[in-house]
XYZ file of C-alpha atoms in Angstrom:
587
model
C -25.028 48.013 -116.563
C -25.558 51.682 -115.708
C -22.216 54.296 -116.067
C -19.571 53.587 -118.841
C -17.089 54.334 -116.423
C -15.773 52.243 -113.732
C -15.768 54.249 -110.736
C -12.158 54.787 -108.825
C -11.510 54.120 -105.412
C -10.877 57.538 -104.744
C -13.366 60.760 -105.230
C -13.305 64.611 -105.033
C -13.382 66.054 -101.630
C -16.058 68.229 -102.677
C -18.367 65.553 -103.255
C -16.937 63.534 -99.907
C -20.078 63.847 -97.392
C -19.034 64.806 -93.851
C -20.366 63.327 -90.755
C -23.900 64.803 -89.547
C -22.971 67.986 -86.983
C -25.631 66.802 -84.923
C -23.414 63.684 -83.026
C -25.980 61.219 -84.852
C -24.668 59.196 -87.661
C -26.235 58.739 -91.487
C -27.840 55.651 -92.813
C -24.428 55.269 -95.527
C -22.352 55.920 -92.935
C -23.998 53.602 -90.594
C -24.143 50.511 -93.568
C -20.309 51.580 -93.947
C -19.043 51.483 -90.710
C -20.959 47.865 -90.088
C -19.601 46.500 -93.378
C -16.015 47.303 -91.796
C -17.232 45.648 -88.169
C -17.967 42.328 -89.386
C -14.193 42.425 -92.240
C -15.001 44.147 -95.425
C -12.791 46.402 -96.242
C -12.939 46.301 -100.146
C -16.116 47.058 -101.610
C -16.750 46.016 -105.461
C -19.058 48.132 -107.321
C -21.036 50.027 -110.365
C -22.027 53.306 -110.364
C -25.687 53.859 -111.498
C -27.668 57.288 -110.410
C -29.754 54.898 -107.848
C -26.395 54.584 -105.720
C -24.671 57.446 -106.034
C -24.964 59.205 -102.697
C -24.508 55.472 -101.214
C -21.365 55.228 -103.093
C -20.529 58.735 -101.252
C -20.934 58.110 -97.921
C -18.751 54.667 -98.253
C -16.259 56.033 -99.719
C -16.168 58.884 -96.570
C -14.979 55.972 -94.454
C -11.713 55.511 -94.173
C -11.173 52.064 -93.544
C -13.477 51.028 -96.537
C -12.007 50.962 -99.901
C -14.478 51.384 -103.077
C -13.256 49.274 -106.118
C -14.758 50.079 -109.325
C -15.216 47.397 -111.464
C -16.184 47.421 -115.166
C -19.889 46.204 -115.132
C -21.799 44.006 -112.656
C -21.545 40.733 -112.875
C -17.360 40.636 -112.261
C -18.533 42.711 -109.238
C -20.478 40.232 -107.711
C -17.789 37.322 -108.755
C -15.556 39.758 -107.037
C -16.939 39.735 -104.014
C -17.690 36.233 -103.998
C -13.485 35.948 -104.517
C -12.925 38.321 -101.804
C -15.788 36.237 -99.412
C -13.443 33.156 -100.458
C -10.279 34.609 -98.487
C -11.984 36.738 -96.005
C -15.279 34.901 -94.606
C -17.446 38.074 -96.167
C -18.058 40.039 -99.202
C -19.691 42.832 -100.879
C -20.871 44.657 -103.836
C -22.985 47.754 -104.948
C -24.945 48.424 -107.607
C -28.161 50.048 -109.455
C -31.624 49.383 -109.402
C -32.842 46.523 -111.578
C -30.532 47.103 -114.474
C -27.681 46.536 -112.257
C -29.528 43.838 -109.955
C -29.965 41.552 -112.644
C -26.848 41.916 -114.534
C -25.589 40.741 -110.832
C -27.953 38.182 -110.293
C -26.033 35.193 -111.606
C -23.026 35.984 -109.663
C -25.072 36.046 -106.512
C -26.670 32.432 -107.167
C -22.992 31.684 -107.534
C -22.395 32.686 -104.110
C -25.377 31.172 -102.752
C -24.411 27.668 -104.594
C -20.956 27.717 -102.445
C -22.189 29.080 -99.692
C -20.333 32.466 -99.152
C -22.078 35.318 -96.932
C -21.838 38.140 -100.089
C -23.586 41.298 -99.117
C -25.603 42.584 -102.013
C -26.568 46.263 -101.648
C -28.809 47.909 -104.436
C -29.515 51.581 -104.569
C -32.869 51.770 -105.195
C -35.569 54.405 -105.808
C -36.757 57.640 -103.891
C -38.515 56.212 -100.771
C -41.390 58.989 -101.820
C -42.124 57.031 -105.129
C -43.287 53.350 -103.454
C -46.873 52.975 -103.788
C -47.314 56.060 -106.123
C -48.135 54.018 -109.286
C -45.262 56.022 -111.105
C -42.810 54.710 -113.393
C -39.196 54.685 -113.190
C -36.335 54.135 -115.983
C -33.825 51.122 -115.304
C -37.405 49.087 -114.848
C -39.139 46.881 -117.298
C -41.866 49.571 -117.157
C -44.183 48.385 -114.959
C -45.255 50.866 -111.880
C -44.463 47.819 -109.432
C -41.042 47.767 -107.963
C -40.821 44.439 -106.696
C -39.172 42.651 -109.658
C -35.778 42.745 -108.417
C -36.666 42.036 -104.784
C -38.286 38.448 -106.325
C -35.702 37.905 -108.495
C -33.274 37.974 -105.592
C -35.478 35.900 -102.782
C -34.250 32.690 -104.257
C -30.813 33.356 -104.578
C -30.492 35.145 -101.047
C -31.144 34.105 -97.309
C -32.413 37.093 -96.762
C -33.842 40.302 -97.833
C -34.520 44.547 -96.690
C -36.047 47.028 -98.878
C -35.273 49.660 -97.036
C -37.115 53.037 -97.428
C -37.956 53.928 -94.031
C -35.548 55.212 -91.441
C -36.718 54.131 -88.707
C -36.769 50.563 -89.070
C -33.101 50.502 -91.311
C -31.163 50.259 -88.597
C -33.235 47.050 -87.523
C -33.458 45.622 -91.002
C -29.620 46.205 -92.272
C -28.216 44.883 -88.760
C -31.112 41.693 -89.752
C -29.897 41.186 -93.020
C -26.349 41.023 -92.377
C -26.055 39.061 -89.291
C -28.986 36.208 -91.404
C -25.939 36.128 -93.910
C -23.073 35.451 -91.788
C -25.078 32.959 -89.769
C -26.441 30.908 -92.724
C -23.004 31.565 -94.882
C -25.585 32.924 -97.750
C -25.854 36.103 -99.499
C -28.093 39.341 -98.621
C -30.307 41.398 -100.472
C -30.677 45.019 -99.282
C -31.782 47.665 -100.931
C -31.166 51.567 -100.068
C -33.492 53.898 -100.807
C -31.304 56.853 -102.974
C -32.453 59.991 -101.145
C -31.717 57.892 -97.628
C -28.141 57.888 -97.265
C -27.144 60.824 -96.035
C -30.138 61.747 -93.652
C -29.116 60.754 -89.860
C -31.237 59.151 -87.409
C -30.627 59.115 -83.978
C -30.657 54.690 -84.396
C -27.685 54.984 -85.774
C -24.832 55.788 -83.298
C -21.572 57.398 -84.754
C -19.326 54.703 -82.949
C -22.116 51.316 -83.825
C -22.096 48.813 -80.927
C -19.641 46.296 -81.965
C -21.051 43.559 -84.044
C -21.623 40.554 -82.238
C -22.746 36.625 -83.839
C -24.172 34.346 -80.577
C -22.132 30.962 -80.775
C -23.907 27.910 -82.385
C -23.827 25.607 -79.523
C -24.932 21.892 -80.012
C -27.692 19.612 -78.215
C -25.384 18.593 -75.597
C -27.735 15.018 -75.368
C -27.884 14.676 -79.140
C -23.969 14.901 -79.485
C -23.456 12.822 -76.869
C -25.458 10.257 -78.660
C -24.194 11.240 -81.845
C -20.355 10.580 -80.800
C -21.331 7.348 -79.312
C -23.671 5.850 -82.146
C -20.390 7.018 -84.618
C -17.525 5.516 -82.678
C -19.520 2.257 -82.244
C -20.079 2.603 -85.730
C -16.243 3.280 -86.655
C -14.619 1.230 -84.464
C -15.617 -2.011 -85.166
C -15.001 -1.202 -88.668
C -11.914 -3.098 -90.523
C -10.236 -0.035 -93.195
C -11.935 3.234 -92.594
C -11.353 6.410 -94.252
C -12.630 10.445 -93.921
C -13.309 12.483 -96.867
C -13.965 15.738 -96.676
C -16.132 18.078 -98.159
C -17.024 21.944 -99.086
C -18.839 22.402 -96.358
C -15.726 22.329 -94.338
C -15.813 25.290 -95.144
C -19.369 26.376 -94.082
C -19.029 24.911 -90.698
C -15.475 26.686 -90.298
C -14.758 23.194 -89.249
C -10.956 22.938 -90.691
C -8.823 22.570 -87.388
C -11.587 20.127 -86.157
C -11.241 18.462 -89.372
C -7.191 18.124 -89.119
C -8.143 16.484 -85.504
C -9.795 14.318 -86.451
C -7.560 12.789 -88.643
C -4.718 13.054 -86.286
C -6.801 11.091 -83.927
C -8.028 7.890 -85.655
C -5.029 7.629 -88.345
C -7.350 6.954 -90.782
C -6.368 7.872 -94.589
C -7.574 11.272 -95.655
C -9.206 12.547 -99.238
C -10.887 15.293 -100.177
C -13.742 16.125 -102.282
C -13.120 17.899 -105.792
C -14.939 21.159 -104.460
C -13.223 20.828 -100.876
C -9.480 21.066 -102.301
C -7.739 23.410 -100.370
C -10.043 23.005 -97.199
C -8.208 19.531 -95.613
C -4.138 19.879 -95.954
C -2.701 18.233 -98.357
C 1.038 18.160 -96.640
C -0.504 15.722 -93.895
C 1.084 12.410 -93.537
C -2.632 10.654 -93.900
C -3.765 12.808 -97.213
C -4.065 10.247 -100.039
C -5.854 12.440 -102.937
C -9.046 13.906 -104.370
C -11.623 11.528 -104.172
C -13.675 12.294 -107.268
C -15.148 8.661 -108.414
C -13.970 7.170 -111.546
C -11.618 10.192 -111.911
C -10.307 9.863 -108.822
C -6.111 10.534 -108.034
C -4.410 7.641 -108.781
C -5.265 4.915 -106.073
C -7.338 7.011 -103.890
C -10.693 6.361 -105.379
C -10.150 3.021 -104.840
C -8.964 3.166 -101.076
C -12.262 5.412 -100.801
C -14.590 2.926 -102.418
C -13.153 -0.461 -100.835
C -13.550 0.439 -97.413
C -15.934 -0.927 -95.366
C -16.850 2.642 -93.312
C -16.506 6.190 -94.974
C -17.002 9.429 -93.256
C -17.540 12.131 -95.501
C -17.308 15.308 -93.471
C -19.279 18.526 -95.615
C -19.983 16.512 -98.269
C -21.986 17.603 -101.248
C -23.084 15.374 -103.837
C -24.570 16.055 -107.432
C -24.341 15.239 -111.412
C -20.845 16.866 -111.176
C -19.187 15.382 -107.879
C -20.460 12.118 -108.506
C -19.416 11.934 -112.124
C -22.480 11.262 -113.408
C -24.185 9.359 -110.738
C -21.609 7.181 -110.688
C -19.782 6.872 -107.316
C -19.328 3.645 -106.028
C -20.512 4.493 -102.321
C -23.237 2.081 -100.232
C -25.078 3.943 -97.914
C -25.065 1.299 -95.077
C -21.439 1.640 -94.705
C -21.838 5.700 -95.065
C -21.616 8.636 -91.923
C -22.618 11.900 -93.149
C -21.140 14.786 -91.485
C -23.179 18.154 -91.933
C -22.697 21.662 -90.505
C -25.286 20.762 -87.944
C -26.699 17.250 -88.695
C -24.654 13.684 -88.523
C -26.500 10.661 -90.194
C -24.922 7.312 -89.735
C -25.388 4.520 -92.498
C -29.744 4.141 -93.047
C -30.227 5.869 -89.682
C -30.149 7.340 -86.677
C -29.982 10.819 -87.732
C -28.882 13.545 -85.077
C -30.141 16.909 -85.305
C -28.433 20.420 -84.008
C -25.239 18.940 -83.740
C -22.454 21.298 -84.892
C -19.883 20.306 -86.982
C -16.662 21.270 -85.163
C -18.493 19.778 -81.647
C -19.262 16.738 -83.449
C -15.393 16.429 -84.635
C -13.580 17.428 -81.866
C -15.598 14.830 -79.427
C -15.292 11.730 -81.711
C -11.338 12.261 -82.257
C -11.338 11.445 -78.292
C -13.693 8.157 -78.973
C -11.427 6.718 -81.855
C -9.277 4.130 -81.874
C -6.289 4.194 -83.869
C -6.538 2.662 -87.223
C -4.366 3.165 -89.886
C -5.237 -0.174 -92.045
C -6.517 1.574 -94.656
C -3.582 4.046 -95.014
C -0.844 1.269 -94.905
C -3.124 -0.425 -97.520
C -2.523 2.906 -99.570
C 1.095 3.278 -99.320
C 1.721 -0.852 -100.032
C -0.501 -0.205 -103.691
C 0.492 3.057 -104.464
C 2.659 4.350 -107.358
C 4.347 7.779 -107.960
C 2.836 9.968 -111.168
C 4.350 9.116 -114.343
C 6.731 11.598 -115.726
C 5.546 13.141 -118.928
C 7.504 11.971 -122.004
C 10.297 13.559 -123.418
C 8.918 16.439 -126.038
C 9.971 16.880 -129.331
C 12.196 19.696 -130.320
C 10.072 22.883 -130.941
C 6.813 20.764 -130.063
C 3.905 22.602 -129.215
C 3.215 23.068 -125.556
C 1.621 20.137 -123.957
C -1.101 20.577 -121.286
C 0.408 18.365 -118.869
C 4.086 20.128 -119.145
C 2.255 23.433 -118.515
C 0.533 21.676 -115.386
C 4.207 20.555 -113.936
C 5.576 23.668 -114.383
C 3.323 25.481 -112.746
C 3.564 23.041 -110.357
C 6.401 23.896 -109.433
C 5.626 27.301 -108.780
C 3.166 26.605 -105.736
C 3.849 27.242 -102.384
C 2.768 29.073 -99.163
C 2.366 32.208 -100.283
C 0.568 31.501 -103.578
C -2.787 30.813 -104.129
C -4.904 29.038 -106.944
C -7.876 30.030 -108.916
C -9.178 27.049 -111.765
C -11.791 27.989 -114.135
C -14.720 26.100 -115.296
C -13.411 23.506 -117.980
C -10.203 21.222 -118.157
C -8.263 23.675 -115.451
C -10.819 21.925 -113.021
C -9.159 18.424 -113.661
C -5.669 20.040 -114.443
C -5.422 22.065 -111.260
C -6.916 19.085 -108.970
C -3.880 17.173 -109.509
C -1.877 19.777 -108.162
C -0.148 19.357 -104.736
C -1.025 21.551 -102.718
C 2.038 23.029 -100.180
C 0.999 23.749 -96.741
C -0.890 27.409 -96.234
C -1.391 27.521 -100.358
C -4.671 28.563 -101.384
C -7.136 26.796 -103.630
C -10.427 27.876 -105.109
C -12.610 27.286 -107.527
C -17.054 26.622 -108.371
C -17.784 23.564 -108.894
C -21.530 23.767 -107.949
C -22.609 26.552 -110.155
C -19.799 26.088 -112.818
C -20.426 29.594 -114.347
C -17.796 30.289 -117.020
C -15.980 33.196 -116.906
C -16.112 33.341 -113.090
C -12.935 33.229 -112.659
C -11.597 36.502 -113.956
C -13.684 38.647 -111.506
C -12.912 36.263 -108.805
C -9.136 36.602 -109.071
C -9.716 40.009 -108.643
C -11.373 39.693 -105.510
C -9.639 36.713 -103.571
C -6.443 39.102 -104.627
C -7.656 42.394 -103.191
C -8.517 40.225 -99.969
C -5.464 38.022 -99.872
C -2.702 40.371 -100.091
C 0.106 38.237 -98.811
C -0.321 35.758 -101.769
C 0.003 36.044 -105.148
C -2.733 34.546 -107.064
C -2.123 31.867 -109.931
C -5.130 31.927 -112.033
C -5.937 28.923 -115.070
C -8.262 30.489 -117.548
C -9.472 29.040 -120.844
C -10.132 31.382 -123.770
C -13.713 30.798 -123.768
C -14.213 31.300 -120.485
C -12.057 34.647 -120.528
C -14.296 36.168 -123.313
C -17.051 36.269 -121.118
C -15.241 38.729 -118.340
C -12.165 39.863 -119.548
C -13.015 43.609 -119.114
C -12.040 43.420 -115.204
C -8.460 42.774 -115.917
C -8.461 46.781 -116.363
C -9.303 46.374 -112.676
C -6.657 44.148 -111.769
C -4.139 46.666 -113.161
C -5.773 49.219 -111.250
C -5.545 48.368 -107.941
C -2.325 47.613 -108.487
C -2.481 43.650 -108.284
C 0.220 41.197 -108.875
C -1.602 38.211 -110.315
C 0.058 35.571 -112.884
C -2.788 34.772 -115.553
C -2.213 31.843 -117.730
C -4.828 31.743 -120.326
C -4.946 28.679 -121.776
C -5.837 28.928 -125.786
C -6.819 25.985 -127.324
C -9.560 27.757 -129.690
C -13.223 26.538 -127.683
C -15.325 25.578 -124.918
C -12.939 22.195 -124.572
C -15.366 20.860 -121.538
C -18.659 20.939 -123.723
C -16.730 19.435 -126.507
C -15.998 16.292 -124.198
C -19.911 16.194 -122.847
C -21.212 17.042 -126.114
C -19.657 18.405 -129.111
C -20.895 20.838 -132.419
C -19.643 23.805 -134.040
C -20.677 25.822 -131.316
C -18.010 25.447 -129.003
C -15.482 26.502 -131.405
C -14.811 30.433 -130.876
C -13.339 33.314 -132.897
C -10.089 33.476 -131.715
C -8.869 36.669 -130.255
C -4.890 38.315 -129.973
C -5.242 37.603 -126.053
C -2.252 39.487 -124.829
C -2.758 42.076 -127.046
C -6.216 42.538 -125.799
C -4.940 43.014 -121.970
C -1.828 45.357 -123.823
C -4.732 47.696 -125.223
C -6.442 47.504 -121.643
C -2.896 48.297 -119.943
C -2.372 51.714 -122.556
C 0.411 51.909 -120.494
C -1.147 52.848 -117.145
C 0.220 50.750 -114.238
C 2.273 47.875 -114.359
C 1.219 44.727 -116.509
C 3.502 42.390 -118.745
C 2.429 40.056 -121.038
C 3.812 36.805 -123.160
C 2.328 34.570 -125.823
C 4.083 30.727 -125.026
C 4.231 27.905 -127.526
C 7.226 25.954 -126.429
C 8.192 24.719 -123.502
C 11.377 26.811 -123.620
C 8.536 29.687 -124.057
C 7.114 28.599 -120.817
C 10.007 28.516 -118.538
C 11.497 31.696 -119.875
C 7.890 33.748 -118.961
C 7.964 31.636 -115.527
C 11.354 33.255 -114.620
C 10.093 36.649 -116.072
C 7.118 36.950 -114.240
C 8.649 35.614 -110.658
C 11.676 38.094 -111.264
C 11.944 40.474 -113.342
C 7.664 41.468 -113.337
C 7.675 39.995 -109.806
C 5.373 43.116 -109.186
C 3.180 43.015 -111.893
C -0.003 41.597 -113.303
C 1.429 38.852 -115.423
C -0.434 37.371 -118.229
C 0.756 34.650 -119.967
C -1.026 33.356 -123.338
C -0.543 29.669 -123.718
C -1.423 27.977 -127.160
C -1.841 24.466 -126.906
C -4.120 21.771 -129.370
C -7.661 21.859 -128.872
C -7.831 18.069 -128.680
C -4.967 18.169 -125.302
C -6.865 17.735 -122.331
C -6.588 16.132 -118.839
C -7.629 12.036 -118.939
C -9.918 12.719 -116.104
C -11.722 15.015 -118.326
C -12.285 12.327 -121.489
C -13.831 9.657 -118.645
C -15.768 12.384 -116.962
C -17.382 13.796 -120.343
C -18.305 11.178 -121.425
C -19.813 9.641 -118.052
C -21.624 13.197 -117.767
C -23.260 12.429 -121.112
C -24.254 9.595 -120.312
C -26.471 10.904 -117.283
C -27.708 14.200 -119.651
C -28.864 11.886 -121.807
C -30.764 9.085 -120.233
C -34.168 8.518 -122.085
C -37.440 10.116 -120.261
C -38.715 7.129 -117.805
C -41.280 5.112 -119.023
C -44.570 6.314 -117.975
């Protein structure tokens, strides 16, 4: 990380660049004003002296907002939050020593598929091909180590030292992301910001993304080849997937399922993409971890269309998912494959949707199968008087705090399996990465899905190891003045490795967690904190924090055994562990 100091959102006027005299805009005004064309608004970034006239100019616009954040990595989970809510992100930092300290955040982004701009201030465009070396490198005179670091982890990628092709090549690199719902490398020479070119207007023509429009013949074929398919099928059902998401394919998805009447589930990384308050939802479809009765709806019908789906060690639980292909239509962003084959190229998502709803009869077998088998959740048994907080209390409490104008945020580990098993009220938000699974993720992500999602406040399920890893940014947090409830769940370890594989190394030194974010508060702002043992505890800092510190950051420490965790997470460890550790094939 490059600069101790996380830069504010705000600088002196003296060092505020005006627009060129000349009616022609700069390059950082140009990148600024585009960012705000396509929805950023809130830009997440480190300060390092490769980006420092960049970080001028943006902060010269006014509809752009510069968020500091405390090193790079919870910048680029930041803007991978912030993509989340709004469709599009961003962060900027250094050259190399702040490129790879963002680098894992970015193959985050690119695992879920969210369009994150990456911009790197990078050296004098006089110093390419000069053989000289530069600090923040590994010492080498060639420059390109970043650049291949990020071409795997990035749709696309500008270096751009040349004016009179950075016009072309930021305009490139910024409509490749928003098409393929990937992140973008570009790179800003740090003596080119402020120079104007007459390629970059003052008022940019508006930013405009063509339409994806299907092969009208290979829909057609498609729809028919699926309905055939469907409706001489018996029990049905749709699942969908986080590619919904991808495809912006939501409304099409809710269509659908109004259409056909078939029973509903959703993915474990698709939660909060299909609606949860419709009549036909049945659960989370997650294999042997499924919600209560809707894996085996799911598994025992004799046609499944899973709609975005994407399938690996994690999803499946191991390898483990009781779906036959034959019986199997696989909806893609712009592919549909029914059962073996045919497979239908270039047909979109939301096309492909919207035309089989009108070729479906109504079937609702499989749903009435549902509600005839299915039982209501247990209630959790009656606690013991002073009894340490039990997971699943904590879980029905917060609950109960959920509706349209909240949102959640579940970090890698048990809050995955805690937080699917929430209900989700209609227009409540849901995230979390499943793909990736990067611990500590969450913490800079809260911060960005809050900065973009202002009319919610964000409910975020941490565990202590995870927080260790990023806690810094909740200096952020309190900075821009967010309202967050944290509830960091401290049960002394990494409790998900413990259930795949366990050792002394996923117990941690415990830390005084709310007097931690105290120290980081000093005062400045407006944060409150509780430590919660009891369930008494726990409704007490509910009521504080949705009341009293209603506009606060709220950060709630919740001590619970290490051994407590979610059911779904015992079967799921232990079915992960099997997979991990399958002997080598014989050769």
């Amino acid at each position: 990380m490059d600069g101790n100091n996380a830069m504010g959102s705000t600088a002196n006027s003296a060092s505020v660049p005006a627009r060129s005299s000349c009616g022609v805009e700069t390059l950082g005004g140009h990148l600024a004003r585009r960012l705000v064309k396509i929805g950023v608004k809130d830009v997440f970034s480190v300060p390092g002296d490769f980006n420092l006239t960049l970080l001028d100019h943006l902060i010269a616009e006014p509809e752009l907002n510069l968020i500091g954040c405390c090193n790079e990595l919870n910048a680029g989970y930041a803007a991978d939050g912030y993509a989340r809510s709004k469709g599009v992100g961003a962060c900027v930092v250094t050259f190399t020593v702040g490129g790879l300290s963002v680098l894992n955040a970015i193959a985050g982004a690119y695992s879920e598929n969210l369009p994150v701009i990456c911009i790197v201030g990078g050296p004098n465009s006089n110093d390419y091909g000069t053989n000289r070396i530069l600090h923040h490198t590994i010492g080498l005179p060639d420059f390109s180590q970043e650049l291949r670091c990020f071409q795997t982890v990035t749709c696309t990628q500008a270096v751009v030292n040349n004016l009179d092709d950075a016009h072309e090549l930021i305009d490139t690199a910024i409509s490749t992301a928003l098409k393929e719902r990937k992140p973008a490398y570009i790179s800003i020479g740090c003596n080119l910001p402020g120079i104007p070119h007459p390629t970059f207007a003052r008022e940019p023509v508006p930013f405009y993304l063509a339409p994806k429009v299907s092969n009208q013949l290979g829909l057609e074929a498609a729809v028919e080849a699926a309905a055939e398919f469907l409706n001489k099928s018996v029990k049905p059902v749709i699942v969908g997937g986080p590619k919904v998401r991808v495809a912006k394919a939501q409304k099409a998805f809710v269509e659908l399922a109004d259409a056909c009447g078939y029973p509903m589930a959703v993915m474990p990384s698709g939660k909060g993409l299909v609606p949860e308050h419709h009549p036909s939802f049945i659960g989370t479809y997650w294999g042997a971890v499924s919600s209560s009765f809707c894996g085996e709806i799911v598994e025992s019908a004799d046609a499944y269309v899973f709609v975005g789906p994407f399938f690996n060690d994690y999803s499946s639980v191991g390898y483990s998912l009781l779906i036959k292909k034959e019986k199997l239509i696989v909806v893609e962003p712009n592919r549909v494959t029914i059962g073996n084959g045919p497979s239908f190229g270039w047909v979109f998502m939301t096309d492909f949707l919207s035309a089989l709803a009108k070729k479906l009869k109504k079937n609702s077998t499989a749903l009435e199968n549902h509600h005839r088998i299915y039982v209501p959740p247990g209630v959790a048994l009656k606690r013991e008087k002073d009894e340490l907080l039990r997971v699943n209390i904590l879980f029905k409490h917060i609950q109960e705090m959920l509706s349209g104008s909240t949102a959640v945020i579940a970090e890698t580990g048990d809050s995955w399996f805690n937080c699917q098993k929430l209900h989700l009220p209609e227009n409540c938000g849901f995230e979390f990465q499943m793909q990736y699974g990067s611990i500590g993720w969450s913490v800079g992500a809260t911060l960005g899905y809050a900065q973009a999602a202002k009319d919610k406040r964000i409910i975020a399920c941490i565990g202590d190891g995870s927080f260790q890893v990023t806690a810094q940014d909740i200096s952020t947090m309190i900075r821009c003045a967010q309202k967050s409830i944290i509830f960091l769940i401290n049960n002394g370890g990494y409790t998900i490795e413990v259930e795949i594989h366990d050792g002394p190394y996923n117990v941690i030194k415990n830390w005084d967690y709310t007097g931690l974010v105290n120290a980081i508060h000093n005062g400045e702002g407006k944060c409150w904190t509780a430590k919660v043992k009891t369930e008494e505890d726990l409704t007490e800092a509910i009521a504080t924090a949705t009341t009293t510190h209603k506009d606060s950051l709220c950060f709630i420490e919740v001590f619970v055994h290490k051994d407590d965790t979610s059911k779904e997470l015992l079967e799921w460890g232990s079915r992960v562990s099997a997979a991990n550790s399958r002997p080598p094939n014989p050769q």
